[in-house]
């Protein structure tokens, strides 16, 4: 018999709500009832993206991505395993998605509040506190639909994302780019972004 989140001799039940996972990772409860809550019979919201057993050493406990998925980092490949034409998120594929992939640094307190986790960078082996690459997870928190608690739970089963939701770490209007680029954000946006990336979505 193949075990699952419901019947694997677990010390704490992990289905239907992933109580075993939340026992340590309580801050990730915000994933429940969002578009990333892909629970199905025998599998909790966590199990769709995480595999604590036989996981790839490179990806931590992220479920294995598809090798041909686009993206420059393992986080991006993980996202685009679903967000592609024949994936489970085929209806939500970013038209323009890649930030210039160059090794960089972000001060530990970008906005002079919070910590490096506000806009984390990543390397081939995981999160980086100072030096790393910008990828999907830098601007998006896959476990939290909105930074605003009032908007955290979508109103419908497939709520269309906005600049205030969409798993963004901060609101995209006026602040997300300038948090890192400061006063030069508008200039960089107008002259370095190609027309596709400047389009309003």
Coordinates of C-alpha atoms in Angstrom, one line a residue:
X1 CA 0.0 0.0 0.0
X2 CA 1.3 3.4 -1.0
X3 CA 1.3 5.8 1.9
X4 CA 0.1 9.4 1.6
X5 CA -0.5 12.5 3.8
X6 CA -3.4 10.7 5.4
X7 CA -2.2 7.2 6.2
X8 CA 1.6 7.1 6.5
X9 CA 2.0 6.5 10.3
X10 CA 2.5 10.2 10.8
X11 CA 2.9 11.5 14.3
X12 CA 0.7 14.5 13.4
X13 CA -2.0 14.3 10.7
X14 CA -1.0 16.1 7.5
X15 CA -4.4 15.9 5.7
X16 CA -6.7 17.6 4.9
X17 CA -4.8 20.5 6.5
X18 CA -1.0 19.9 6.6
X19 CA -0.8 20.0 10.4
X20 CA 2.5 18.2 10.4
X21 CA 4.1 20.8 8.2
X22 CA 2.5 23.7 10.0
X23 CA 3.8 22.4 13.3
X24 CA 7.1 23.9 12.4
X25 CA 6.2 26.2 9.5
X26 CA 3.2 28.0 10.9
X27 CA 4.0 31.1 8.9
X28 CA 3.2 29.2 5.7
X29 CA -0.5 28.7 6.7
X30 CA -1.3 31.6 4.4
X31 CA -1.2 29.3 1.4
X32 CA -4.5 27.7 2.4
X33 CA -7.5 28.6 0.2
X34 CA -5.2 30.4 -2.4
X35 CA -4.6 29.5 -6.0
X36 CA -1.4 27.7 -4.8
X37 CA -3.5 25.4 -2.5
X38 CA -3.5 22.4 -4.8
X39 CA -4.8 19.9 -2.3
X40 CA -6.2 16.7 -3.6
X41 CA -7.3 13.4 -2.0
X42 CA -4.4 12.1 0.1
X43 CA -2.2 15.1 -0.7
X44 CA -2.1 18.3 1.3
X45 CA -1.4 21.8 0.0
X46 CA 2.3 21.3 0.8
X47 CA 2.8 18.0 -0.9
X48 CA 2.2 19.3 -4.4
X49 CA 5.3 21.4 -4.3
X50 CA 7.4 19.8 -1.6
X51 CA 8.8 16.3 -1.3
X52 CA 10.5 15.6 2.1
X53 CA 11.6 12.1 1.0
X54 CA 14.1 11.4 -1.7
X55 CA 14.3 15.1 -2.6
X56 CA 17.0 16.5 -4.9
X57 CA 19.9 17.8 -2.8
X58 CA 20.1 20.8 -5.1
X59 CA 16.5 21.8 -4.6
X60 CA 16.1 21.2 -0.9
X61 CA 12.6 19.7 -0.5
X62 CA 11.1 21.2 -3.6
X63 CA 9.4 18.6 -5.8
X64 CA 11.5 17.8 -8.9
X65 CA 10.9 20.3 -11.7
X66 CA 10.8 19.4 -15.4
X67 CA 14.3 19.7 -17.0
X68 CA 12.9 21.5 -20.0
X69 CA 11.0 24.1 -18.0
X70 CA 12.2 27.7 -18.7
X71 CA 14.0 29.7 -16.1
X72 CA 17.6 30.4 -15.0
X73 CA 17.3 29.1 -11.4
X74 CA 15.8 26.1 -9.8
X75 CA 13.1 28.3 -8.3
X76 CA 12.1 29.5 -11.8
X77 CA 12.1 26.0 -13.3
X78 CA 9.9 24.9 -10.4
X79 CA 7.4 27.7 -11.1
X80 CA 7.3 27.1 -14.8
X81 CA 6.7 23.3 -14.4
X82 CA 3.1 24.4 -13.7
X83 CA 3.0 27.8 -15.4
X84 CA 3.4 26.6 -19.0
X85 CA 1.1 25.8 -21.9
X86 CA 0.4 22.2 -20.8
X87 CA 0.8 22.7 -17.1
X88 CA -1.7 22.9 -14.3
X89 CA -1.4 26.7 -14.4
X90 CA -1.7 27.0 -18.2
X91 CA -4.2 29.8 -17.8
X92 CA -1.7 32.0 -16.0
X93 CA 1.6 32.1 -17.9
X94 CA 3.6 35.3 -17.4
X95 CA 4.2 36.9 -20.8
X96 CA 7.4 38.7 -19.7
X97 CA 9.0 37.1 -16.7
X98 CA 12.8 37.2 -16.5
X99 CA 14.7 39.9 -14.6
X100 CA 18.2 40.3 -16.0
X101 CA 20.0 37.2 -14.6
X102 CA 23.2 38.6 -13.1
X103 CA 24.8 38.0 -9.8
X104 CA 24.1 40.9 -7.5
X105 CA 23.8 42.1 -4.0
X106 CA 21.0 43.7 -2.0
X107 CA 21.6 45.5 1.3
X108 CA 20.3 43.4 4.2
X109 CA 17.5 46.0 4.8
X110 CA 16.3 47.2 1.4
X111 CA 13.6 49.4 2.7
X112 CA 15.3 50.1 6.1
X113 CA 12.7 47.9 7.7
X114 CA 12.3 44.1 8.0
X115 CA 15.2 41.9 7.0
X116 CA 16.9 40.3 3.9
X117 CA 13.8 38.1 3.5
X118 CA 11.8 41.1 2.2
X119 CA 13.4 40.6 -1.2
X120 CA 15.6 37.5 -1.0
X121 CA 18.2 36.6 -3.6
X122 CA 19.1 33.0 -4.6
X123 CA 22.0 30.9 -5.7
X124 CA 22.1 27.4 -7.2
X125 CA 21.9 25.9 -3.8
X126 CA 19.1 28.1 -2.3
X127 CA 18.4 31.4 -0.5
X128 CA 21.3 33.9 -0.2
X129 CA 21.5 36.6 2.4
X130 CA 23.7 39.0 0.5
X131 CA 24.9 37.8 -3.0
X132 CA 22.7 36.0 -5.5
X133 CA 20.3 36.1 -8.4
X134 CA 16.9 37.7 -8.7
X135 CA 14.3 35.1 -9.6
X136 CA 10.5 34.5 -9.2
X137 CA 10.7 34.1 -5.4
X138 CA 12.5 37.5 -5.0
X139 CA 9.3 39.4 -5.8
X140 CA 6.7 36.7 -5.2
X141 CA 6.0 34.8 -2.0
X142 CA 4.4 31.5 -3.3
X143 CA 2.8 30.9 0.1
X144 CA 1.0 34.2 0.6
X145 CA -1.6 35.6 -1.8
X146 CA -1.3 39.2 -0.6
X147 CA 1.0 41.2 1.6
X148 CA -2.2 42.9 2.8
X149 CA -4.0 40.7 5.4
X150 CA -7.3 42.1 4.3
X151 CA -6.8 40.6 0.8
X152 CA -5.1 37.4 1.8
X153 CA -7.9 35.0 1.0
X154 CA -9.2 35.2 -2.6
X155 CA -12.9 36.0 -2.9
X156 CA -13.5 33.3 -5.4
X157 CA -12.0 29.9 -6.3
X158 CA -9.9 31.5 -9.1
X159 CA -9.6 35.2 -8.1
X160 CA -7.7 37.2 -10.8
X161 CA -4.5 38.7 -9.3
X162 CA -3.9 42.4 -9.1
X163 CA -1.0 44.7 -8.2
X164 CA -2.1 44.2 -4.6
X165 CA -2.2 40.4 -4.7
X166 CA -0.7 37.9 -7.1
X167 CA 1.6 36.5 -4.3
X168 CA 3.6 39.7 -4.5
X169 CA 5.8 40.5 -1.5
X170 CA 5.0 44.2 -1.8
X171 CA 2.5 46.2 -3.9
X172 CA 3.8 46.5 -7.5
X173 CA 2.3 50.0 -8.0
X174 CA 5.0 52.7 -7.4
X175 CA 7.0 50.7 -4.8
X176 CA 8.1 47.2 -5.9
X177 CA 10.7 48.4 -8.4
X178 CA 11.8 51.4 -6.5
X179 CA 12.4 49.4 -3.3
X180 CA 15.6 48.2 -5.0
X181 CA 16.3 50.8 -7.7
X182 CA 15.3 53.9 -5.8
X183 CA 14.9 57.1 -7.8
X184 CA 16.3 55.5 -10.9
X185 CA 13.5 53.0 -11.2
X186 CA 11.4 55.0 -13.6
X187 CA 14.4 55.7 -15.8
X188 CA 15.4 52.1 -15.9
X189 CA 11.9 51.0 -16.6
X190 CA 11.4 53.4 -19.6
X191 CA 14.8 52.9 -21.2
X192 CA 16.0 49.4 -20.3
X193 CA 12.7 47.4 -20.4
X194 CA 11.6 46.3 -23.9
X195 CA 8.0 47.3 -25.0
X196 CA 6.7 43.8 -24.0
X197 CA 7.8 44.3 -20.4
X198 CA 6.5 47.9 -20.3
X199 CA 3.0 46.7 -21.2
X200 CA 0.2 47.0 -18.6
X201 CA -1.3 43.6 -17.8

